CSV table of C-alpha atoms and ligand atoms in Angstrom, one decimal:
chain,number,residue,atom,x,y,z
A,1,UNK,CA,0.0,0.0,0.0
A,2,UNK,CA,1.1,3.6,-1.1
A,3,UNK,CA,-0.2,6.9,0.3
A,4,UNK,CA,-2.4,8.2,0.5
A,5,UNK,CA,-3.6,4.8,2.8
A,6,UNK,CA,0.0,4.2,4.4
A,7,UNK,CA,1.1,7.5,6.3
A,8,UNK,CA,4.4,6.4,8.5
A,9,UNK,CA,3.3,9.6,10.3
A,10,UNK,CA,0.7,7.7,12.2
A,11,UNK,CA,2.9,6.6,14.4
A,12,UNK,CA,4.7,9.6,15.3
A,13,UNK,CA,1.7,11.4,16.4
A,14,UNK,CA,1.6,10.5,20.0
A,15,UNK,CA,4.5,10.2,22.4
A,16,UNK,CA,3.4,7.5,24.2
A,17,UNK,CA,3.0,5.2,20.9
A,18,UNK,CA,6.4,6.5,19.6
A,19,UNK,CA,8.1,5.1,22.8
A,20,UNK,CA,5.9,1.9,21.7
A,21,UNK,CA,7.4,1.2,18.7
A,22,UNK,CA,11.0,2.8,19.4
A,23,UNK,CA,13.5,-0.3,17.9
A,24,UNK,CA,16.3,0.4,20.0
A,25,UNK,CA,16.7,1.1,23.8
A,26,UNK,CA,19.8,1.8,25.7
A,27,UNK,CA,19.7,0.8,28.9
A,28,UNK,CA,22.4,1.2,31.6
A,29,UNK,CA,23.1,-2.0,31.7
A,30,UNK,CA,25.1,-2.0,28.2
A,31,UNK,CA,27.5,0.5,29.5
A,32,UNK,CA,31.3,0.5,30.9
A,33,UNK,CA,32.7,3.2,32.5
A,34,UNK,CA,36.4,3.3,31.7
A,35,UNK,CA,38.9,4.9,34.4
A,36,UNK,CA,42.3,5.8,35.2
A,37,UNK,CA,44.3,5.0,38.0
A,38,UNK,CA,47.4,6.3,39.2
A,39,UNK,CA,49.7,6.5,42.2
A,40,UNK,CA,50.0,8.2,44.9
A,41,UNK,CA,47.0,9.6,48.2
A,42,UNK,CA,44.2,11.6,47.4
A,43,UNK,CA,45.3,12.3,43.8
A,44,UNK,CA,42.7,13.4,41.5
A,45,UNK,CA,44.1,15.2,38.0
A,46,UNK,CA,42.0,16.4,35.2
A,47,UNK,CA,42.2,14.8,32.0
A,48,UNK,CA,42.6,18.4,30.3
A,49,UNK,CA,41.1,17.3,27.2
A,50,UNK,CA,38.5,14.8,28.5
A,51,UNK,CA,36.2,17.2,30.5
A,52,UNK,CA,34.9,15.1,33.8
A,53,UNK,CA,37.3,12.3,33.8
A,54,UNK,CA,40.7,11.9,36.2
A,55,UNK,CA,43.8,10.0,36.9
A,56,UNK,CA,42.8,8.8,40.1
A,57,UNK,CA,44.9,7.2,43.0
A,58,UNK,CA,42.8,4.2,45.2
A,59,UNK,CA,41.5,5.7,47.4
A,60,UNK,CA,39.4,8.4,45.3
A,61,UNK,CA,39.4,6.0,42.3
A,62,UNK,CA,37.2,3.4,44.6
A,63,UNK,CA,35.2,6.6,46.2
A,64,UNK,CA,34.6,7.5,41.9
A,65,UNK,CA,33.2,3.4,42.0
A,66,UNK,CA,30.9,4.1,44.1
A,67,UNK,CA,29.2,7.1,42.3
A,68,UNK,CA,29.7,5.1,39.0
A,69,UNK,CA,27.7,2.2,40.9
A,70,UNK,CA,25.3,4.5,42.1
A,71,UNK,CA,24.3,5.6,38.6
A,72,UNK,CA,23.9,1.9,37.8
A,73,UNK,CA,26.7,1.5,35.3
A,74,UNK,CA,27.7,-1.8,37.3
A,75,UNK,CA,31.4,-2.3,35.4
A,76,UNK,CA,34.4,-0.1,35.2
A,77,UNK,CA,36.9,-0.8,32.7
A,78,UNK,CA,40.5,-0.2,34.2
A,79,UNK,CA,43.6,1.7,32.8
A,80,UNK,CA,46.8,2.4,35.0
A,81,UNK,CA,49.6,4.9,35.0
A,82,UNK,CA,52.1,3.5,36.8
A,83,UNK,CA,55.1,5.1,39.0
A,84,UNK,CA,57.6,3.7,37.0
A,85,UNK,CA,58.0,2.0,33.5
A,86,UNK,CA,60.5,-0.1,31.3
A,87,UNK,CA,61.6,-1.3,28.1
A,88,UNK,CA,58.8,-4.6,28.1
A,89,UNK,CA,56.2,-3.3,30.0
A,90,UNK,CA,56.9,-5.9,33.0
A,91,UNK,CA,55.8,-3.4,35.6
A,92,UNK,CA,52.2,-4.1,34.7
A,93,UNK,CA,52.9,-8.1,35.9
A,94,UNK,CA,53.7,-6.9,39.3
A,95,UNK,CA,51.8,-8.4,42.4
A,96,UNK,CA,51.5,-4.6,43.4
A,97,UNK,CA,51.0,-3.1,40.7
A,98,UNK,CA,49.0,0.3,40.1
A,99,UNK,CA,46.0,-1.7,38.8
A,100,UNK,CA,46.2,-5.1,40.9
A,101,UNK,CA,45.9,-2.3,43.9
A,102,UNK,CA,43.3,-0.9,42.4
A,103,UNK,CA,41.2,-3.6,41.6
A,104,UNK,CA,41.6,-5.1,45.1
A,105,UNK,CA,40.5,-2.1,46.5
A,106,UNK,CA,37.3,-2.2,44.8
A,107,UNK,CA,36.7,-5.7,45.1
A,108,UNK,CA,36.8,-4.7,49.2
A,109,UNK,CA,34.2,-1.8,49.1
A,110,UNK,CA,32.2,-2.6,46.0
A,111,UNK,CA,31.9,-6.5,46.1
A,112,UNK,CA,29.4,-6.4,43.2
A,113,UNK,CA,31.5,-4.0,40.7
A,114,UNK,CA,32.2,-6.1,37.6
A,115,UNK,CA,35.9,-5.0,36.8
A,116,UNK,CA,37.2,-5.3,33.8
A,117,UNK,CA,41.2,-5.3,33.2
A,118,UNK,CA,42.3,-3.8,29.6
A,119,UNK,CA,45.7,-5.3,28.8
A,120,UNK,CA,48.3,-3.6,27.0
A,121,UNK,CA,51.7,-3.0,27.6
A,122,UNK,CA,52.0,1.1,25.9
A,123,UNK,CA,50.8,2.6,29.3
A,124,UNK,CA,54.1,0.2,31.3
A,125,UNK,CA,56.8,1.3,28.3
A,126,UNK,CA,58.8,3.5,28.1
A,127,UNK,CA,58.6,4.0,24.5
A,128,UNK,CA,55.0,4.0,25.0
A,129,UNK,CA,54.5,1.1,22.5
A,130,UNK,CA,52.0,-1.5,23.0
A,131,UNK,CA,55.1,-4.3,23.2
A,132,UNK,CA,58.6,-4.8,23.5
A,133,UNK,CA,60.9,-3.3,20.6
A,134,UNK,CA,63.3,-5.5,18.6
A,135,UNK,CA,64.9,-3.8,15.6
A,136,UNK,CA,62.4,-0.5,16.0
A,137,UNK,CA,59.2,-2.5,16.2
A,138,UNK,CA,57.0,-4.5,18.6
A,139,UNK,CA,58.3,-7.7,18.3
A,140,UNK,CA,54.8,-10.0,18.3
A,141,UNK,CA,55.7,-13.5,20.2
A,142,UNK,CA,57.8,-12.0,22.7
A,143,UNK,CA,54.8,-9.6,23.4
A,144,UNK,CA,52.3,-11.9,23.5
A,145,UNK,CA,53.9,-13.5,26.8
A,146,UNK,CA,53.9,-10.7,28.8
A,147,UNK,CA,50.6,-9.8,27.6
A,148,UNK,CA,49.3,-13.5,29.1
A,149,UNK,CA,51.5,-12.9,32.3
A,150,UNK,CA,49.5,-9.3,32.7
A,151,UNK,CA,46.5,-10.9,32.5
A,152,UNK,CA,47.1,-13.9,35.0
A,153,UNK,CA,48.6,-11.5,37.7
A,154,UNK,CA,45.1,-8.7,36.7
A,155,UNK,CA,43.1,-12.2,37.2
A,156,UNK,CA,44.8,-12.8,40.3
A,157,UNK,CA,44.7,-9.8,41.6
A,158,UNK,CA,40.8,-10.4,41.1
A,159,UNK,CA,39.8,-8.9,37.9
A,160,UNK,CA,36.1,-10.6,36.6
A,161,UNK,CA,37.3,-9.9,32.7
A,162,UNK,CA,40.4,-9.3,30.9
A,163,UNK,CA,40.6,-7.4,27.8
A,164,UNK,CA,43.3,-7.0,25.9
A,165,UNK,CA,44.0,-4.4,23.4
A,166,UNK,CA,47.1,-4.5,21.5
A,167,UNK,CA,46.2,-5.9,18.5
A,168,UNK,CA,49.4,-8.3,18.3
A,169,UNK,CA,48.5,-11.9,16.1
A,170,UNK,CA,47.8,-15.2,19.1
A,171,UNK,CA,47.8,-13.5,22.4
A,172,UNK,CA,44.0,-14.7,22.7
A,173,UNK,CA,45.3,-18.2,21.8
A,174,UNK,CA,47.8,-18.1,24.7
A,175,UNK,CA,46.1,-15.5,27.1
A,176,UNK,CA,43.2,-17.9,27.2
A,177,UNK,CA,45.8,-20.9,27.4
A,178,UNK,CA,47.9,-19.3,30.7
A,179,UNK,CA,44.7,-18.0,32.6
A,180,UNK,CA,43.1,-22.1,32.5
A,181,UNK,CA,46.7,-23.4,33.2
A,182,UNK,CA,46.3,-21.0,36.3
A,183,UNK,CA,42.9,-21.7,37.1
A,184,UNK,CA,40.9,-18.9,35.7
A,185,UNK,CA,38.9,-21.0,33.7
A,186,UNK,CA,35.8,-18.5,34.2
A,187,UNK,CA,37.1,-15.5,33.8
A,188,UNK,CA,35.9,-14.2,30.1
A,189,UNK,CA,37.7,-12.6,27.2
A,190,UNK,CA,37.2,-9.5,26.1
A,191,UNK,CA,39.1,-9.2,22.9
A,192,UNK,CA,39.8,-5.7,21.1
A,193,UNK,CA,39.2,-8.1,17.9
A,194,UNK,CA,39.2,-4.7,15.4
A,195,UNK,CA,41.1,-2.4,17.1
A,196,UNK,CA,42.0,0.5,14.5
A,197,UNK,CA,45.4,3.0,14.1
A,198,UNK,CA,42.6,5.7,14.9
A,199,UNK,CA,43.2,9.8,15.6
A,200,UNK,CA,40.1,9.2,18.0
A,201,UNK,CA,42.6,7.9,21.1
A,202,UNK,CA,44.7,11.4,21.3
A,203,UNK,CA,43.0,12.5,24.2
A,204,UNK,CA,43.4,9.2,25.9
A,205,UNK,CA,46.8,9.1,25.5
A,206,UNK,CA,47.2,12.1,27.5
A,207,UNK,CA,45.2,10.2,30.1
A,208,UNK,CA,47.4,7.3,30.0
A,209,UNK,CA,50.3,9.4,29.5
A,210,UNK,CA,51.2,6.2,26.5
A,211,UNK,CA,51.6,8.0,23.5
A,212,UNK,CA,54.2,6.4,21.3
A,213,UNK,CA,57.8,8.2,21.8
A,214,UNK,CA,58.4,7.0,18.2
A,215,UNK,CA,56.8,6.2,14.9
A,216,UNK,CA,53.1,5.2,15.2
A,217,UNK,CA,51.0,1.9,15.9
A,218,UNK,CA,50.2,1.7,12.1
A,219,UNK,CA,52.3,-2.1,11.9
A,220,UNK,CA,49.7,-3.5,14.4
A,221,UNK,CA,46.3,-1.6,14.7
A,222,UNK,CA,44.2,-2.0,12.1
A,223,UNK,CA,44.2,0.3,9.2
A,224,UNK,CA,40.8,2.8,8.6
A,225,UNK,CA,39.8,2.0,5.2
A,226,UNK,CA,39.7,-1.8,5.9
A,227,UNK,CA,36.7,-3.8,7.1
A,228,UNK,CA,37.5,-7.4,5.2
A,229,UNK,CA,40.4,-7.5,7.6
A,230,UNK,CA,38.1,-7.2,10.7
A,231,UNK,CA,36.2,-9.4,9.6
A,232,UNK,CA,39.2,-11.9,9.4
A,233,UNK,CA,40.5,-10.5,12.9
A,234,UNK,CA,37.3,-11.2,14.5
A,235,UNK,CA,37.2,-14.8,12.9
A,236,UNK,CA,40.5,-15.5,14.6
A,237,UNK,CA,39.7,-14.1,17.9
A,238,UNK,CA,36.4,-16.5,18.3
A,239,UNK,CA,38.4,-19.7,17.0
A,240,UNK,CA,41.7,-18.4,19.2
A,241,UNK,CA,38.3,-18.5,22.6
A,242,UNK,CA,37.5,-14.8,22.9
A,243,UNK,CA,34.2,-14.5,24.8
A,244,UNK,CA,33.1,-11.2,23.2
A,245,UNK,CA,35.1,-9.4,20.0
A,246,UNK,CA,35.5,-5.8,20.2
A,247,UNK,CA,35.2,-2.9,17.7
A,248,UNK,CA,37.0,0.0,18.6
A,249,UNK,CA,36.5,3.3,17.8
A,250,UNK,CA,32.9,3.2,17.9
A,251,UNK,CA,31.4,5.9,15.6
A,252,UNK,CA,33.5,6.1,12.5
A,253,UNK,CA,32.9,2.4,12.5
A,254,UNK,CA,29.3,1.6,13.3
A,255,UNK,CA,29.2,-0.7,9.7
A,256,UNK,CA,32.1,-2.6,11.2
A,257,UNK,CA,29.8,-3.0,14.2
A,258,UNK,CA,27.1,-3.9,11.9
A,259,UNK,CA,29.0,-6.4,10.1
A,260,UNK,CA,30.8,-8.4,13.5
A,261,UNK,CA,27.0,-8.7,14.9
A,262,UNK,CA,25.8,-10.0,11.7
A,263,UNK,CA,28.2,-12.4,10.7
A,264,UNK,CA,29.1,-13.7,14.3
A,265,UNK,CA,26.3,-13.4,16.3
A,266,UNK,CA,28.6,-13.2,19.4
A,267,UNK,CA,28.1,-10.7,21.7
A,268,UNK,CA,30.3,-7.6,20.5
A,269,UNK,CA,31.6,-4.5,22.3
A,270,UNK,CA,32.1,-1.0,21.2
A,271,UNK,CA,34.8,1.4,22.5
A,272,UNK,CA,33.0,5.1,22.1
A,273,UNK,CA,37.0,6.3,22.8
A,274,UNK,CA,38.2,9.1,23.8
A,275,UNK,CA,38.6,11.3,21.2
A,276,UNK,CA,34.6,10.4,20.4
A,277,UNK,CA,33.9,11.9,23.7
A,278,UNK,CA,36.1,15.1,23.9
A,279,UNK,CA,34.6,16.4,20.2
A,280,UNK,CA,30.9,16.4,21.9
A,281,UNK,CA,32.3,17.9,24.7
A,282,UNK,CA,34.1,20.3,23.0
A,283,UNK,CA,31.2,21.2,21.0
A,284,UNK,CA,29.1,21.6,24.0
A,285,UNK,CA,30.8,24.0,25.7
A,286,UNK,CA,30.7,26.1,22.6
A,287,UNK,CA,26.9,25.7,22.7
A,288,UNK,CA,27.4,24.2,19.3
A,289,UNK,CA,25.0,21.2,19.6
A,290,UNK,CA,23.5,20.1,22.6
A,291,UNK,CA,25.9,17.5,24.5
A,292,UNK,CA,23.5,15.6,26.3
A,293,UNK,CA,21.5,15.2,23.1
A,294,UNK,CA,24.0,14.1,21.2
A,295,UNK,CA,25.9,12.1,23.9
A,296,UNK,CA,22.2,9.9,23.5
A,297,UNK,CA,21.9,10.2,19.9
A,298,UNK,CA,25.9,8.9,19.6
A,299,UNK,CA,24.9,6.1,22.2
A,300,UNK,CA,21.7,4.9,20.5
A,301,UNK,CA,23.5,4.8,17.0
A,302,UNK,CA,25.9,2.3,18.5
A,303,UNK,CA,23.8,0.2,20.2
A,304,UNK,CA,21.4,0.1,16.9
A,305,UNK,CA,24.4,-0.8,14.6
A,306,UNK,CA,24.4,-4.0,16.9
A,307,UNK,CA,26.9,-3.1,19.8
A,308,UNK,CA,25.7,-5.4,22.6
A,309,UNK,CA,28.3,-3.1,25.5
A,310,UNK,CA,28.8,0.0,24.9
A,311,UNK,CA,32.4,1.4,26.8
A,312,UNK,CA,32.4,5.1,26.8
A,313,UNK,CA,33.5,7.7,28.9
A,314,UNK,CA,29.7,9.1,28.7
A,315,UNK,CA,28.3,5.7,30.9
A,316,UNK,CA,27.3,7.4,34.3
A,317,UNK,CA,25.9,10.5,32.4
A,318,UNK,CA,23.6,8.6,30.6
A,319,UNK,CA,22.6,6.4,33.1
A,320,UNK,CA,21.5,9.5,34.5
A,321,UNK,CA,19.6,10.5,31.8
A,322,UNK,CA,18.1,7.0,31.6
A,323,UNK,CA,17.3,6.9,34.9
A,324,UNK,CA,15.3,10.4,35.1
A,325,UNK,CA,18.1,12.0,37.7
A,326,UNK,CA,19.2,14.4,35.1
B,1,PBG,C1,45.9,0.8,24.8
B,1,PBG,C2,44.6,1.5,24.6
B,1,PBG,C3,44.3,2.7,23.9
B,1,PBG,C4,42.9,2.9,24.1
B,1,PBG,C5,42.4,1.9,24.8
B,1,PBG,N1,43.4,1.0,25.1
B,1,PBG,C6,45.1,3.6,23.2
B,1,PBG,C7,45.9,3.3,22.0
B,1,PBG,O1,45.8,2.2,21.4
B,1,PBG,O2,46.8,4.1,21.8
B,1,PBG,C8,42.1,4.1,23.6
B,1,PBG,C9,40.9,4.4,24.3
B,1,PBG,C10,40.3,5.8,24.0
B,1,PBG,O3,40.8,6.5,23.2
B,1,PBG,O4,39.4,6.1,24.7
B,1,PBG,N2,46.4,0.2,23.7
């Protein structure tokens, strides 16, 4: 039927019929609110270019859990800045380290926080790549090990999910292999399956202070124009035992999103980075768009393209919103 008998209109009429037949609903409980933790008492520095967001030490980092809990966004996904770093990125294996502290700490005040260790060595070198550096590049097999031993001593240390996001070929193979040789038969993967070389993660990289000292991460993340290839990266990831694939950045790829859901049917996580974050922001305080608007519109998109977790830096704002408190 054609008009004038069909009018799509009809259905826009009335609010409470549009919320009727609305197709896609966020709801809090697809977010993850990612944070950063560094050392030290009673630090809190702002992120200059991610408005609202800190490195945190512990103690206010599991004080920030609780507000993030309160909001209902029920998992933080954790990022450290260490005191010190070296040429491998061993620091981030260390029984004390910045985010085996942290995730105890949370575990003790917030038993029911689902915490989620990301996995990557750039934030623990001192080059800032995401490995270690034979003949001026991240060497893949030697990486891959101290990528599995980060996410044993983050399991031990009582993480509920590792997540790594590096990008180097196997380390799902072996991660999965060294965390059941230890035991940690439960704990899920997280895999940043199609992780791309992306200008989105410039504000995060002042976060993590882990921006590359040299050259760029173009010989490992993925490469913008491709989406064949994450196709093929996700296939490895699943058969390799990754629980849920990843696409990463979120919004410049939401037909990469579309495609993983499609194809796969597992579940699949978007990363709405950094840089996503800080241009609505931006815009916002310019009273260019209207943030919270958009923040929703940005949040729905990803969720509709077939993203079943959303992480993003917006997570306790929108819950807000979602929840009427705002
Ligand atoms: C570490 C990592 C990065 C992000 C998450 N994990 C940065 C990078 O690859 O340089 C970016 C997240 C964001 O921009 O919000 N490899």
């Amino acid at each position: 039927m054609v008009f004038p008998e069909t009018r799509l209109r009809r259905l826009r009429y009335n609010k409470v019929l549009r919320d009727m037949v609305t197709e896609t609903k966020l709801s809090v409980d697809d977010f993850v609110m990612p944070l950063f933790v560094c050392t030290g008492d009673n630090v809190k520095n702002p992120i200059s270019s991610m408005p609202g967001n800190y490195q945190l030490s512990v103690d206010l980092l599991v004080e920030e859990c609780k507000t993030v809990y309160a909001s209902g966004v029920k998992a933080v996904l954790l990022f450290g800045i260490p005191k010190e770093k070296d040429e491998d990125g061993s620091v981030a294996c260390k029984h004390d380290g910045i985010v085996q502290q942290a995730i105890r700490a949370i575990k003790k005040e917030i038993k029911d926080m689902y915490v989620i260790a990301d996995i990557c060595n750039c934030e623990y070198t001192t080059h800032g790549h995401c490995g270690t550096i034979i003949d001026g590049d991240v060497d893949n097999d030697i990486t891959i090990e101290t990528l599995a031993k980060q996410a044993v001593s983050l399991a031990e240390a009582g993480a509920d999910m590792v997540a790594p996001s590096d990008m180097m070929d196997g380390r799902v193979a072996l991660m999965r292999e060294k965390l059941d040789e230890n035991n940690f038969t439960k704990i899920p993967i997280m895999s940043y399956s199609a992780k791309y070389a992306s200008g989105f993660y410039g504000p995060f990289r002042e976060a993590a202070e882990s921006a590359p000292k040299f050259g760029n991460r173009a010989t490992y993340q993925m490469n913008p124009a491709n989406s064949d290839e994450a196709i093929r990266e996700v296939e490895l990831d699943v058969v390799e035992g990754a629980d849920i694939v990843m696409v990463k950045p979120a919004l410049s790829y939401l037909d990469v999103i579309y495609r993983v859901k499609t194809e796969f049917k597992m579940p699949v996580a978007a990363y709405n980075v950094s840089g996503e974050f800080s241009m609505v922001k931006a815009a916002a305080e310019k009273d260019w768009i209207d943030g919270d608007r958009v923040m929703m519109e940005i949040l729905t998109s990803i969720k509709r393209a077939g993203a079943d977790i959303i992480i993003t830096y917006h997570a306790v704002d929108a819950a807000n919103i979602l929840n009427g408190k705002k």
